[in-house]
Structure formats: structure tokens, C-alpha cells
Short mmCIF file of C-alpha atoms in Angstrom, two decimals:
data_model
loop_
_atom_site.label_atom_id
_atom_site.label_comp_id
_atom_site.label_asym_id
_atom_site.label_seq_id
_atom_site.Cartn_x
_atom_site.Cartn_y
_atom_site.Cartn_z
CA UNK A 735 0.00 0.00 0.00
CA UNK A 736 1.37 3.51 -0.82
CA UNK A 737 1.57 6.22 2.37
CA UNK A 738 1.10 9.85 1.31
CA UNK A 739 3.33 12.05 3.57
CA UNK A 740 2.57 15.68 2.97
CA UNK A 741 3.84 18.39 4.86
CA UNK A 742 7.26 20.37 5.79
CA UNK A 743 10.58 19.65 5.19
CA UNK A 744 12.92 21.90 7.31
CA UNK A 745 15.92 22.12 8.73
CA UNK A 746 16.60 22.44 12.23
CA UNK A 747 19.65 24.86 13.58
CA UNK A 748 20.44 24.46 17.23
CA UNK A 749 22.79 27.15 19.03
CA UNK A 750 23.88 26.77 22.76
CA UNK A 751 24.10 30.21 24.77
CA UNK A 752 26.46 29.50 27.79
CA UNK A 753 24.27 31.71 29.94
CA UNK A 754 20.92 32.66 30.94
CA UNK A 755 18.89 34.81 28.38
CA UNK A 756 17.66 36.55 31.86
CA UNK A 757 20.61 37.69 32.92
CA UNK A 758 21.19 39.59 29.84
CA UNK A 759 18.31 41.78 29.30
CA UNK A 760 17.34 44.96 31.56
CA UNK A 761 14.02 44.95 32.73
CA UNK A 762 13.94 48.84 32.60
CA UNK A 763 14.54 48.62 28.68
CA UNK A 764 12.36 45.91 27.04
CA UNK A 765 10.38 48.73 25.07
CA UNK A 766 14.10 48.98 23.40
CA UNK A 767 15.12 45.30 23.46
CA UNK A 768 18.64 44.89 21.34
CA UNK A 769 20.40 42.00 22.26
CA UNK A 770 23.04 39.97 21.09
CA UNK A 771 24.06 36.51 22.20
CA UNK A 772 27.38 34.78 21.36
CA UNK A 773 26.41 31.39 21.46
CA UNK A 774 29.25 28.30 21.71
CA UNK A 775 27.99 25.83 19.20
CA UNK A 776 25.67 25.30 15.97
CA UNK A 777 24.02 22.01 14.74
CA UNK A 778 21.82 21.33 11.41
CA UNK A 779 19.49 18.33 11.99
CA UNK A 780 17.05 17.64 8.99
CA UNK A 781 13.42 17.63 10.29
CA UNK A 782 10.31 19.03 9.48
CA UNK A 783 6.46 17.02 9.31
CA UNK A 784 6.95 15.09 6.20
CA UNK A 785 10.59 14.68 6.76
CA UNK A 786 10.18 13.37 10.51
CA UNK A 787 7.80 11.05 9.40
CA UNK A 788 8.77 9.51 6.32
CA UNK A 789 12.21 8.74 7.96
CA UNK A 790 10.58 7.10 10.73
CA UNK A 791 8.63 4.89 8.09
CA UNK A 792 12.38 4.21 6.05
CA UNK A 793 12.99 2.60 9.67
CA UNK A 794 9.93 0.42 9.44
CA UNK A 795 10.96 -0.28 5.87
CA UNK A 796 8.50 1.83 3.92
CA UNK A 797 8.65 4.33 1.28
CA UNK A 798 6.43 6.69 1.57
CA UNK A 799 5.95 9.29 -0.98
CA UNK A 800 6.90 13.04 0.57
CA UNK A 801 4.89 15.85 -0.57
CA UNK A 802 6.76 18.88 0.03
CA UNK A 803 8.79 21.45 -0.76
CA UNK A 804 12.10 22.39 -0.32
CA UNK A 805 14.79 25.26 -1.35
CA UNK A 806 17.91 25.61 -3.02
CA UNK A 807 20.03 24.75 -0.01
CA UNK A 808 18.11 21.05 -0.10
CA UNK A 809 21.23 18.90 -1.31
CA UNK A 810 22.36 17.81 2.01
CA UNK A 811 18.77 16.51 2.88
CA UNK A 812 18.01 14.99 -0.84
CA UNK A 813 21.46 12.89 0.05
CA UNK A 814 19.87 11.93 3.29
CA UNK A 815 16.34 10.84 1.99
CA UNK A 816 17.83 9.14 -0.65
CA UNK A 817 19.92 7.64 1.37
CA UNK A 818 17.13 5.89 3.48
CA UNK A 819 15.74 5.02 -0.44
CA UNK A 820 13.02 7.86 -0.12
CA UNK A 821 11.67 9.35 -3.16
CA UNK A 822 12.24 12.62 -4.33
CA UNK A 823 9.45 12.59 -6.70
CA UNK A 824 7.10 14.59 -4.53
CA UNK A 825 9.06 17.19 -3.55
CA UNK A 826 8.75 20.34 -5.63
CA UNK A 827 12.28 22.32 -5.58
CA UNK A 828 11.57 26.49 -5.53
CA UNK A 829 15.16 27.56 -6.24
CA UNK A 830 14.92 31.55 -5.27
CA UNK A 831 14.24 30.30 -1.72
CA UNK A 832 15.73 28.82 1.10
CA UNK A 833 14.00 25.17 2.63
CA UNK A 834 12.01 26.22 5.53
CA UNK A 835 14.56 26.65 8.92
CA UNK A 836 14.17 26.78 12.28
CA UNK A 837 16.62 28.99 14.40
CA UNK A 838 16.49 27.37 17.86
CA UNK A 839 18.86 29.36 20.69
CA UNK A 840 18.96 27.17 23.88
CA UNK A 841 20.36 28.91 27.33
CA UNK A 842 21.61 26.97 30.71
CA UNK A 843 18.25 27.03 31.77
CA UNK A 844 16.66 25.22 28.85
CA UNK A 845 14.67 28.87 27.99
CA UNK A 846 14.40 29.17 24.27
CA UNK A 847 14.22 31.44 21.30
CA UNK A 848 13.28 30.40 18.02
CA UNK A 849 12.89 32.05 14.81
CA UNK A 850 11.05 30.58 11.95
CA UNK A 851 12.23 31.15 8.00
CA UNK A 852 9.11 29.14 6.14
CA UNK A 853 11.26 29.78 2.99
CA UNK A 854 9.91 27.57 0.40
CA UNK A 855 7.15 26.01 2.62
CA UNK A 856 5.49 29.51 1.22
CA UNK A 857 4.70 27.57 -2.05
CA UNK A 858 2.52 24.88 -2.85
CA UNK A 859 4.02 21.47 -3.43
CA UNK A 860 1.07 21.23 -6.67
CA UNK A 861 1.81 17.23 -6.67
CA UNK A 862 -1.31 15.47 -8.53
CA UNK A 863 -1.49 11.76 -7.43
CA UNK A 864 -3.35 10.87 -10.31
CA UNK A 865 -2.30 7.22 -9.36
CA UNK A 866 -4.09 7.19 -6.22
CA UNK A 867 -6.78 4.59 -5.28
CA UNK A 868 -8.73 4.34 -2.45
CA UNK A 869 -8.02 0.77 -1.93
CA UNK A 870 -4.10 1.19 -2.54
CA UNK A 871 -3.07 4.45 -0.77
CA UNK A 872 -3.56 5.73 2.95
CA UNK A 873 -2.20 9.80 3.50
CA UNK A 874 -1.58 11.87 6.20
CA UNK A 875 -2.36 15.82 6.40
CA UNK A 876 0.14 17.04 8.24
CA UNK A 877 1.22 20.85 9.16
CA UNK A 878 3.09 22.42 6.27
CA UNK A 879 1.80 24.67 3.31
CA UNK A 880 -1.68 25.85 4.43
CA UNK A 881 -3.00 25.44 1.11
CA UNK A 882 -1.63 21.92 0.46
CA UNK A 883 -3.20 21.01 3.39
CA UNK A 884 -6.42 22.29 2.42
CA UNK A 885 -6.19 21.14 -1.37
CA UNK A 886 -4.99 17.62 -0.37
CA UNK A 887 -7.77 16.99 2.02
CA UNK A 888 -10.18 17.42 -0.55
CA UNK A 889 -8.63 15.82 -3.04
CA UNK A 890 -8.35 13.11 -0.74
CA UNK A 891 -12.33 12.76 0.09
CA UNK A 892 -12.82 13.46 -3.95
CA UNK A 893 -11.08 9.67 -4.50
CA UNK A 894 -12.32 8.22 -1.36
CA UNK A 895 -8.40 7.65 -0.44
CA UNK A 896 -8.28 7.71 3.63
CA UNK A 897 -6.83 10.28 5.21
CA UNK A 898 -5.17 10.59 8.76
CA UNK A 899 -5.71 14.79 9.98
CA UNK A 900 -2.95 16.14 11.79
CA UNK A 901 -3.14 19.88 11.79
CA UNK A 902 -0.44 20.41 14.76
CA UNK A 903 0.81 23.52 14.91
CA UNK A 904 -0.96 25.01 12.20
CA UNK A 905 -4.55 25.14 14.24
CA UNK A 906 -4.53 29.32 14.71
CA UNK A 907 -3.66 29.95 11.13
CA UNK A 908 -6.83 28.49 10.28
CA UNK A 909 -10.97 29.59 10.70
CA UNK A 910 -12.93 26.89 12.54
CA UNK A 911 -15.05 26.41 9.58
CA UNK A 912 -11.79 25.08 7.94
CA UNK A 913 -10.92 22.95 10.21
CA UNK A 914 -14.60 21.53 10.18
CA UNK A 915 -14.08 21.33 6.68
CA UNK A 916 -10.46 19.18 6.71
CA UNK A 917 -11.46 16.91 9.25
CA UNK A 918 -15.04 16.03 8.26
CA UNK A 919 -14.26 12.57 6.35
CA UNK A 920 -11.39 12.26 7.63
CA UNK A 921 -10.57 8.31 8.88
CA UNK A 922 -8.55 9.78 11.95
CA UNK A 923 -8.05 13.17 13.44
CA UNK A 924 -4.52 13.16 16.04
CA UNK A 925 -3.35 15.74 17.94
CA UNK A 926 -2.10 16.42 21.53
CA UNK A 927 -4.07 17.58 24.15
CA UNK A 928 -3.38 21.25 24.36
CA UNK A 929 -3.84 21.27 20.04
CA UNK A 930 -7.16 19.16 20.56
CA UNK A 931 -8.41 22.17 23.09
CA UNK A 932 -7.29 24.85 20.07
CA UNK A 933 -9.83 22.52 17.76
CA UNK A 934 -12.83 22.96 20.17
CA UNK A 935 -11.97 26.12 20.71
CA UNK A 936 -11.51 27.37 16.87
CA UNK A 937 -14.17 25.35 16.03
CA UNK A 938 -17.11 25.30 18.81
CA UNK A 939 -16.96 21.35 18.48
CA UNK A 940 -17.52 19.56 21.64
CA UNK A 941 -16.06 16.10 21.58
CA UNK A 942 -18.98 13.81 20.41
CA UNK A 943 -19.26 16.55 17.46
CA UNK A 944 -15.89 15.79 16.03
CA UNK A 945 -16.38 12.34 16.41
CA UNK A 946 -19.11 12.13 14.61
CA UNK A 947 -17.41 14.19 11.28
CA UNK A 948 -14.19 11.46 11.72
CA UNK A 949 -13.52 7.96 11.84
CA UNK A 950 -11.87 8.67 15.35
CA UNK A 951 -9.63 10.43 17.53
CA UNK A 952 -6.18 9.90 19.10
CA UNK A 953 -5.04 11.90 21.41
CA UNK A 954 -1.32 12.12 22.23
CA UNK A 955 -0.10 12.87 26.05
CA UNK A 956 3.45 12.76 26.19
CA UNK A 957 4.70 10.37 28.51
CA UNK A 958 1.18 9.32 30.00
CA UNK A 959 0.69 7.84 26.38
CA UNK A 960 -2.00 8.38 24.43
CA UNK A 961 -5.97 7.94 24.09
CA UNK A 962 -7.80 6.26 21.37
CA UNK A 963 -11.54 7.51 21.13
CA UNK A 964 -13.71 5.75 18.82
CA UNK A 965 -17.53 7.13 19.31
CA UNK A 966 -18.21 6.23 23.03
CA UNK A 967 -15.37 4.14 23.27
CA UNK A 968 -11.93 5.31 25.02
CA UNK A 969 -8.93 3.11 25.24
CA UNK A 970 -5.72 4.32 26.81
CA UNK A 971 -2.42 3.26 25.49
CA UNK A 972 0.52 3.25 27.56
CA UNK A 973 4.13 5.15 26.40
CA UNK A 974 6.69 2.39 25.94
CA UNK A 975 9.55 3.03 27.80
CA UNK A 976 12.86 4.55 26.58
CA UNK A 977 16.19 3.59 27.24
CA UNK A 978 16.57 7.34 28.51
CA UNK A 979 15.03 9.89 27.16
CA UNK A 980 17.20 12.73 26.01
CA UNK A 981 15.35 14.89 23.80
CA UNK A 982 10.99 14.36 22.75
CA UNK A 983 11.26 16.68 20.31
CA UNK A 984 9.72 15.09 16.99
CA UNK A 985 8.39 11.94 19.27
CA UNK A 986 4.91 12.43 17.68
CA UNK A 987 5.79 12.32 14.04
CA UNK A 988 7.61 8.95 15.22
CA UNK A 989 4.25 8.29 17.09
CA UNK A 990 2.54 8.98 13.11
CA UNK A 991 4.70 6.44 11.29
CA UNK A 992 4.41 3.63 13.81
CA UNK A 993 0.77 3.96 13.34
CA UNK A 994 0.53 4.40 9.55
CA UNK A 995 3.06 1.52 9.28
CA UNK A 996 0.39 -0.47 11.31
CA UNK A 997 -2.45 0.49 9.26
CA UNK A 998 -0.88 -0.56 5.98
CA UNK A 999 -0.45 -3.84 7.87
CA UNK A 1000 -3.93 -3.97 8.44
CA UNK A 1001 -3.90 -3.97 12.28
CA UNK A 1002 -6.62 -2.39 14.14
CA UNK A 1003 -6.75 1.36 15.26
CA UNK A 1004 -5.49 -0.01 18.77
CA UNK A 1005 -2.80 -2.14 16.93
CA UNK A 1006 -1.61 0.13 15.08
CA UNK A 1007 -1.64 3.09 17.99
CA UNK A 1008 0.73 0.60 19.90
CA UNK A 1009 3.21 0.17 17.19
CA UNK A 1010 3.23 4.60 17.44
CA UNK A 1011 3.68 4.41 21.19
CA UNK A 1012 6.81 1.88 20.56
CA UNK A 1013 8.13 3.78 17.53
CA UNK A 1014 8.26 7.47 19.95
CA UNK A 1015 9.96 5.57 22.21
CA UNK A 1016 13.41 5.39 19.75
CA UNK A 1017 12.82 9.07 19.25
CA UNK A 1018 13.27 10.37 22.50
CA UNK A 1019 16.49 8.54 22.63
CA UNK A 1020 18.66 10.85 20.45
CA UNK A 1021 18.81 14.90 20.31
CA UNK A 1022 16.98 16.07 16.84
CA UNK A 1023 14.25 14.12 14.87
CA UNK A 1024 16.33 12.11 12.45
CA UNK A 1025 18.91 11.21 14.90
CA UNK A 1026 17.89 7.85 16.05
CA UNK A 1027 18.34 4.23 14.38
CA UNK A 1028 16.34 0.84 15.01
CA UNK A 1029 15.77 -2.18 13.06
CA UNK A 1030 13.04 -4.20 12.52
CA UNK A 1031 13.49 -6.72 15.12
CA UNK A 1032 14.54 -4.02 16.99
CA UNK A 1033 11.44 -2.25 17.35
CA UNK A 1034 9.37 -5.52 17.46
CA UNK A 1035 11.22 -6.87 20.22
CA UNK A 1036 10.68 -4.05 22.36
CA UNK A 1037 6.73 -3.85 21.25
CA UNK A 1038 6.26 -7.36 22.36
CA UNK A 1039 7.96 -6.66 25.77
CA UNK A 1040 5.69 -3.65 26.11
CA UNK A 1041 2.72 -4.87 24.31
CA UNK A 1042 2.82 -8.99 25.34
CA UNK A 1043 -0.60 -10.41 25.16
CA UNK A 1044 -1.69 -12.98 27.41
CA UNK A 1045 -0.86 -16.88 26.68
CA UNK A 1046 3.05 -15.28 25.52
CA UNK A 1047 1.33 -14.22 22.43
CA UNK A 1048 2.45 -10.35 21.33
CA UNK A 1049 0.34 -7.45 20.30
CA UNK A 1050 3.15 -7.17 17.14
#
């Protein structure tokens, strides 16, 4: 079966600052702020959405098709998707811009600054999957390009091809009525908690209403798991321990691909929600999103530990 991955590819640029921001800006002068920090050190992870979660899927040996775009500073992160044998063929190159960057500056007491560059993420991908079919292809909406999400959705309903929703940190660019609108037909909307309380709020929805415009609901929490709501039914699944956890950024796009990859395996919603709870769990392990590395029987063996049925038989 062929996953649709559409969404951002960006890269991420971490900085160090040896100090506390704090102790570096007067009170008495934020109407003026002008501040410089030197910082000590500066790393380029690849990330981004579609990135995040198509590596994840490499890892679970799929190939997911990325729809994306990406700027003329892309070559070190075509290498690396090509080098996990992930195809380039939905990834629309806009050479007057940069790929999308984040510009992360991290003090001693783990306060943060970012700044955003959306770069190339300014333009629509315009892939046509013409090849689609409904009983062939399962996608995932996931934040990037407001208007791909928007024009992929319906393209999505228009073939019938299920869709998972995943609006993230998108929600306040967009009216409730288009979130309505995205996630009605939808087979699944995720989120976290604090992004499902954006939806009702943006929206009006109360719970029962979303339900009843998608298939279901999951409902990531971190390291308390997450919750799979299917009409009046609510089962919890547990976060599968880490070896240590170092860094969660980009567990929930590993969260995405465990659960596509068990959807294309035909597992149930439960199933499949497990195999995202054990595929976070390698995340966590490593600083950035594309840091970490598992093999099959890697990640099965510690899904059966986690997920062990009754009788010695495994979840996996």
C-alpha cells in the first residue's frame, strides 16, 4: 500500500548560549530590546512534518511518498532521503528560496528562542497523485503549506483515499469552519491535548461533534501515552519506555509512522496506535528528529515486551 506524507521539510539549527537569556536583558529597557548573544555551538538536523515522518517509516521499511517542498540549499537533505531510499518525486524544488529553517537558541536554563524562515514552505508542493486509489493508498495531512493542506484533504475525500488529519501547529492559522471542513471525512483526526483544546476552541466542536465528522480520535499525552476515542469508546495506550530519554522533540511524528506503518499492515486502530507508542519511544532517545536508528526486530522486540498479550502471544 502507498503512504502519502505531505507536509514540511525543514531544517533544524540548534545554538547553545552558555548563559541565561535573563541575565542579559534589563528589565527597565524591554520597550528597546537589542540583544546579542554569542552562542558556543551550531548544529543542522534535517526535520520538518513530512521529513520526521517519512524517515521514521524508512525505519519500518517503507517508502512513503513526501509531498513537500524544499529550497535551493536542499542537497544535504536529498542525500539523506535518498539515502534511506526515499523518493524525491514529490518534492517540488523552488530555487529563489531557502528550505524552511528553524533557528532554535537554547540557554543553561533550557529557555528558548526560536525564529522561523518558512522559505519555500510559502509555495505549494502542486503534486497530482493521479495514481491514487482508495483501496491502494492511505495519507496523512500534516502541518506544512496551508493550502496543500487544504487542497490535499479534498482531493483526498474526492477519490475516497483515507486520510489521517494532523493539523499540529498550524490550528490558529486556520478559521474553525476550515478545520470543520479538513477533518469532516477524515478516517482519523490526532493531535495532543493542548492542540485538541485549540480545535474545540476554533471550532465550537464539543467532543462527540468531532467524532461524529471522523472515523476517530487519538489523542497524544506525552509520557502518560496516548488515548484512542472511537464514538463512546476510550482506550488508553501506555508510552513504551525509553532507554533514557534525552530529547521528545519530533516523538509524535515517530508516534505517526508507527501507526501508519500499522495500518498498511492492516492492524486495528489499537494495533496500530501501539506500534506509534513503541516507535516514539526510539525518538526520544537521540537529540533532533532524524537522529535515532532501530531495526526491525529491533522495534518488534521491544513492542512485544511492552505490548505482550496474554498466553506469551504479542500485540506485534
Amino acid at each position: 500500500m502507498q503512504i502519502i506524507v505531505s507536509g514540511s521539510l525543514a531544517y533544524d539549527r540548534i545554538m547553545d548560549f552558555p548563559g541565561k537569556f535573563v541575565d542579559h536583558i534589563l528589565p527597565e529597557k524591554i520597550h528597546i530590546l537589542n540583544v546579542c548573544f554569542m552562542v558556543n555551538s551550531l548544529t543542522e538536523k534535517f526535520g520538518g512534518t513530512a521529513g520526521n515522518i517519512a524517515f521514521n517509516l524508512s525505519l519500518l521499511e517503507e517508502q512513503p511518498l513526501i509531498l513537500a517542498t524544499a529550497g535551493k540549499d536542499f542537497d544535504s537533505y536529498k542525500e539523506w532521503l535518498m539515502q534511506h531510499n526515499l523518493s524525491l518525486e514529490g518534492i517540488r524544488l523552488i530555487p529563489e528560496e531557502f528550505t524552511a529553517g528553524a533557528y532554535i537558541t537554547t540557554d543553561l536554563a533550557d529557555n528558548q528562542i526560536t525564529g522561523f524562515n518558512p522559505g519555500a514552505m510559502k509555495y505549494r508542493s502542486l503534486y497530482e497523485f493521479n495514481f491514487a486509489s482508495k483501496d491502494e493508498s492511505i495519507a496523512i495531512v500534516a502541518p506544512g503549506n496551508l493550502e496543500d493542506m487544504l487542497t490535499y484533504s479534498q482531493g483526498y475525500k474526492e477519490k475516497q483515499i483515507s486520510y489521517i488529519f494532523d493539523p499540529g501547529q498550524s490550528i490558529p492559522a486556520w478559521s474553525g469552519d476550515r478545520l470543520i471542513e479538513m477533518l469532516t471525512g477524515s478516517s482519523l483526526l490526532i493531535s495532543n491535548d493542548y492542540e485538541l483544546e485549540l480545535i474545540f476552541k476554533a471550532t465550537g466542536l464539543n467532543y462527540q461533534e468531532i467524532i461524529q465528522r471522523t472515523g476517530a480520535l487519538i489523542t497524544t499525552l506525552g509520557d502518560r501515552g496516548s488515548m484512542v476515542c472511537v464514538q463512546d469508546e476510550k482506550i488508553e495506550i501506555p508510552a513504551v519506555p525509553a532507554t533514557q530519554v534525552i530529547d521528545p522533540t519530533g516523538a509524535g511524528d515517530g508516534y505517526r509512522a508507527g501507526l501508519l506503518k500499522g495500518l498498511v499492515m492492516g492492524k486495528t486502530l489499537v494495533e496500530a496506535a501501539q506500534m506509534g507508542s513503541t516507535c516514539a519511544s526510539f525518538v526520544v532517545e537521540c537529540h533532533g528528529t532524524q537522529e535515532h536508528r532501530f531495526i526491525l526486530e529491533e522495534f518488534w522486540e521491544r513492542h512485544r515486551v511492552k505490548f505482550a498479550l496474554p498466553g506469551g502471544e504479542a500485540a506485534a
